[in-house]
Short mmCIF file of C-alpha atoms in Angstrom, two decimals:
data_model
loop_
_atom_site.label_atom_id
_atom_site.label_comp_id
_atom_site.label_asym_id
_atom_site.label_seq_id
_atom_site.Cartn_x
_atom_site.Cartn_y
_atom_site.Cartn_z
CA LEU A 1 0.00 0.00 0.00
CA MET A 2 2.92 2.35 0.66
CA PHE A 3 4.48 1.63 -2.76
CA PRO A 4 1.61 1.07 -5.20
CA GLY A 5 2.62 -0.47 -8.50
CA LEU A 6 6.10 -1.52 -7.35
CA SER A 7 7.29 -5.11 -7.06
CA PHE A 8 8.48 -6.53 -3.76
CA GLU A 9 11.99 -6.79 -5.21
CA THR A 10 12.05 -3.06 -6.03
CA ILE A 11 10.69 -2.10 -2.62
CA VAL A 12 13.26 -4.25 -0.81
CA GLN A 13 16.11 -2.79 -2.87
CA ARG A 14 14.93 0.74 -2.05
CA ILE A 15 14.92 -0.09 1.64
CA LEU A 16 18.42 -1.58 1.47
CA ASP A 17 19.66 1.52 -0.38
CA GLU A 18 18.35 3.76 2.41
CA TYR A 19 20.26 2.13 5.28
CA ASN A 20 23.91 1.40 5.99
CA LEU A 21 22.88 -1.39 8.37
CA ILE A 22 19.68 -3.32 9.05
CA MET A 23 19.91 -5.26 12.30
CA ILE A 24 18.54 -8.80 12.66
CA MET A 25 16.85 -9.68 15.95
CA GLU A 26 17.90 -13.34 15.72
CA ARG A 27 21.48 -12.11 15.23
CA LEU A 28 21.35 -9.25 17.72
CA ASP A 29 24.90 -9.62 19.07
CA GLU A 30 26.37 -9.70 15.56
CA SER A 31 24.24 -6.71 14.56
CA LEU A 32 25.37 -4.68 17.55
CA VAL A 33 29.05 -5.45 16.97
CA ALA A 34 28.67 -4.44 13.32
CA LEU A 35 27.07 -1.18 14.51
CA GLN A 36 29.93 -0.69 16.97
CA MET A 37 32.51 -1.06 14.24
CA LEU A 38 30.68 1.15 11.74
CA LEU A 39 30.21 4.00 14.23
CA HIS A 40 33.46 3.45 16.18
CA LEU A 41 31.58 2.94 19.46
CA ASP A 42 32.95 1.75 22.80
CA LEU A 43 32.00 -1.68 24.12
CA ASN A 44 29.91 -0.08 26.87
CA ASP A 45 27.82 1.74 24.24
CA ILE A 46 26.31 -1.52 22.96
CA LEU A 47 26.32 -3.62 26.12
CA TYR A 48 22.97 -4.94 27.33
CA ILE A 49 21.46 -7.60 29.54
CA ARG A 50 18.28 -9.58 28.99
CA ALA A 51 15.40 -7.55 30.38
CA ARG A 52 12.23 -9.49 29.64
CA SER A 53 11.49 -12.99 28.44
CA SER A 54 8.59 -15.42 28.24
CA GLY A 55 7.31 -16.46 31.65
CA SER A 56 7.91 -13.02 33.17
CA PHE A 57 5.99 -9.72 33.21
CA SER A 58 6.33 -6.68 30.98
CA ASN A 59 4.91 -3.16 31.00
CA GLY A 60 1.47 -2.94 29.44
CA PHE A 61 -1.39 -0.45 29.50
CA PRO A 62 -2.68 2.07 32.09
CA ASP A 63 -5.47 -0.31 33.15
CA ARG A 64 -3.13 -3.34 33.04
CA PRO A 65 0.38 -2.03 33.73
CA CYS A 66 1.94 -5.48 34.10
CA ILE A 67 1.25 -8.11 31.46
CA TYR A 68 2.35 -11.73 31.63
CA ILE A 69 4.53 -12.78 28.67
CA ILE A 70 3.10 -16.10 27.56
CA PRO A 71 5.72 -18.64 26.45
CA SER A 72 5.53 -19.18 22.69
CA PHE A 73 3.65 -22.18 21.34
CA ILE A 74 2.17 -23.42 18.06
CA THR A 75 -1.06 -25.39 17.89
CA PRO A 76 -1.73 -27.93 15.11
CA GLY A 77 -4.17 -25.45 13.55
CA MET A 78 -1.58 -22.66 13.63
CA SER A 79 1.06 -24.95 12.14
CA LYS A 80 -1.29 -25.90 9.31
CA TYR A 81 -2.08 -22.26 8.52
CA LEU A 82 1.61 -21.26 8.57
CA GLU A 83 2.16 -23.78 5.78
CA SER A 84 -0.80 -22.55 3.76
CA ARG A 85 -0.62 -20.63 0.48
CA ASP A 86 -2.67 -17.81 2.01
CA TRP A 87 -0.16 -17.16 4.78
CA LYS A 88 2.86 -17.42 2.51
CA SER A 89 1.35 -14.91 0.10
CA ARG A 90 0.72 -12.50 2.98
CA ILE A 91 4.33 -12.58 4.15
CA GLU A 92 6.02 -12.74 0.75
CA GLY A 93 7.32 -9.19 0.95
CA ASP A 94 8.36 -9.48 4.59
CA GLU A 95 10.19 -12.73 3.94
CA LEU A 96 12.01 -11.24 0.96
CA LEU A 97 13.11 -8.25 3.06
CA TYR A 98 14.26 -10.49 5.91
CA LYS A 99 16.37 -12.68 3.64
CA ALA A 100 17.87 -9.63 1.93
CA ALA A 101 18.69 -7.99 5.28
CA TYR A 102 20.23 -11.26 6.50
CA LYS A 103 22.52 -11.41 3.47
CA SER A 104 23.27 -7.69 3.79
CA LEU A 105 24.50 -8.22 7.36
CA ASP A 106 26.80 -10.99 6.14
CA ARG A 107 28.19 -8.67 3.45
CA THR A 108 28.72 -5.91 6.02
CA ILE A 109 30.64 -8.27 8.29
CA HIS A 110 32.76 -9.40 5.35
CA ALA A 111 33.52 -5.77 4.45
CA LEU A 112 34.51 -4.98 8.05
CA GLY A 113 36.86 -7.96 8.09
CA ARG A 114 35.73 -11.35 9.36
CA ASP A 115 38.76 -11.96 11.62
CA VAL A 116 38.53 -8.58 13.34
CA PHE A 117 34.77 -8.91 13.62
CA GLU A 118 34.93 -12.36 15.23
CA LYS A 119 37.44 -11.07 17.81
CA LYS A 120 35.20 -8.13 18.72
CA LEU A 121 32.15 -10.41 18.84
CA ALA A 122 33.91 -12.76 21.28
CA GLU A 123 34.91 -9.80 23.48
CA PHE A 124 31.34 -8.49 23.43
CA GLN A 125 29.81 -11.83 24.38
CA LYS A 126 32.28 -12.21 27.25
CA ALA A 127 31.41 -8.71 28.44
CA ARG A 128 27.71 -9.62 28.30
CA GLN A 129 28.41 -12.68 30.43
CA LEU A 130 30.11 -10.49 33.02
CA ALA A 131 27.29 -7.92 32.85
CA GLU A 132 24.65 -10.59 33.48
CA GLN A 133 26.59 -11.75 36.54
CA PHE A 134 27.33 -8.25 37.85
CA CYS A 135 23.76 -6.94 37.31
CA GLU A 136 21.96 -9.91 38.84
CA GLY A 137 19.49 -8.55 41.42
CA LYS A 138 20.34 -4.92 40.62
CA VAL A 139 17.84 -4.30 37.81
CA ARG A 140 14.36 -3.25 38.96
CA SER A 141 11.69 -2.91 36.28
CA MET A 142 8.14 -1.66 36.79
CA CYS A 143 6.85 -5.20 37.40
CA ASP A 144 8.06 -7.68 39.99
CA ASN A 145 8.23 -11.44 39.45
CA GLY A 146 4.64 -11.82 40.63
CA GLY A 147 3.21 -9.16 38.30
CA ALA A 148 2.79 -6.44 40.94
CA VAL A 149 3.51 -2.86 39.91
CA ILE A 150 6.65 -1.19 41.27
CA LYS A 151 6.47 2.58 41.70
CA PRO A 152 8.66 4.49 39.20
CA VAL A 153 10.69 6.02 42.01
CA ASN A 154 11.74 2.50 43.06
CA THR A 155 12.75 1.26 39.61
CA THR A 156 16.05 1.65 37.76
CA CYS A 157 14.38 2.46 34.42
CA TYR A 158 14.83 5.46 32.18
CA LEU A 159 11.14 5.59 31.32
CA TRP A 160 8.19 3.30 32.07
CA GLY A 161 9.75 -0.17 31.76
CA GLU A 162 12.56 0.74 29.37
CA GLY A 163 16.31 1.04 29.92
CA CYS A 164 16.11 -0.53 33.38
CA ASP A 165 19.67 -1.85 33.15
CA ASN A 166 21.24 1.60 32.64
CA GLU A 167 22.34 2.16 36.25
CA CYS A 168 23.95 -1.24 36.54
CA LEU A 169 25.74 -1.07 33.19
CA ASN A 170 26.98 2.45 33.93
CA ALA A 171 28.32 1.21 37.26
CA MET A 172 30.50 -1.22 35.33
CA ARG A 173 32.47 1.80 34.10
CA ASP A 174 33.81 2.36 37.63
CA PRO A 175 37.55 1.62 37.80
CA PRO A 176 37.36 -1.56 39.95
CA ILE A 177 34.70 -3.07 37.70
CA PHE A 178 36.40 -1.96 34.51
CA ARG A 179 39.69 -3.55 35.57
CA ASN A 180 37.81 -6.76 36.35
CA MET A 181 36.04 -6.67 32.97
CA THR A 182 39.31 -6.05 31.11
CA GLU A 183 40.90 -9.04 32.83
CA PHE A 184 37.83 -11.13 32.07
CA LEU A 185 37.80 -10.19 28.39
CA TYR A 186 41.41 -10.96 27.66
CA GLN A 187 42.31 -13.71 30.10
CA GLY A 188 39.04 -14.98 31.56
CA LEU A 189 38.17 -14.92 35.22
CA PRO A 190 39.50 -17.91 37.19
CA ASN A 191 36.91 -20.45 38.29
CA GLY A 192 35.17 -19.34 41.45
CA THR A 193 36.15 -15.67 41.08
CA LYS A 194 33.31 -13.39 42.12
CA VAL A 195 32.56 -10.14 40.33
CA ILE A 196 33.60 -7.07 42.33
CA THR A 197 30.57 -5.17 43.59
CA ARG A 198 30.41 -1.44 43.03
CA ASN A 199 32.58 0.67 45.31
CA PRO A 200 30.83 3.97 46.09
CA HIS A 201 34.26 5.65 46.35
CA PRO A 202 36.45 3.85 43.82
CA LYS A 203 40.16 4.54 43.71
CA THR A 204 41.30 6.08 40.47
CA ASP A 205 45.06 5.71 40.78
#
């Protein structure tokens, strides 16, 4: 409807021509590292931890602020419809765009240099592992594990239920944490080593 008279192939090519990078959700870590390299970002600029997943609660609407995220499932009827000609015709354009974006990400990685990219990806995934460990119990969204609403003043979110990991990830920039993360990235933390908790008055020498 947005591009009357144009083929899906033409529309997809126009979209690809408009963007230097289209990120793929199923390849989020790779997409973020590609973004990091294209924009010359620091590791901390792309670092994240998992915020919400199926089986937990997410922010919803004013009358239902906390909504349960139902684990994904496919019924026999759904499976049958997903294989039908009707469904495949409905998603033809979307599927073409997804495949083109997928290949485009591969070409971007190749252009950036596969060896350098793989090294940065490994560093990023190690940093994420450390972030998950360091931030455990420190991230407070607007919904608790039972679906009760937490007042905004008691959350760690930027807005509503978004960016709730910002305080914790910023704390990792403190010198004691940063030294720990640097050691972890390049040598790996010894078995049994615990992540240093944030020092309110870190030494900077």
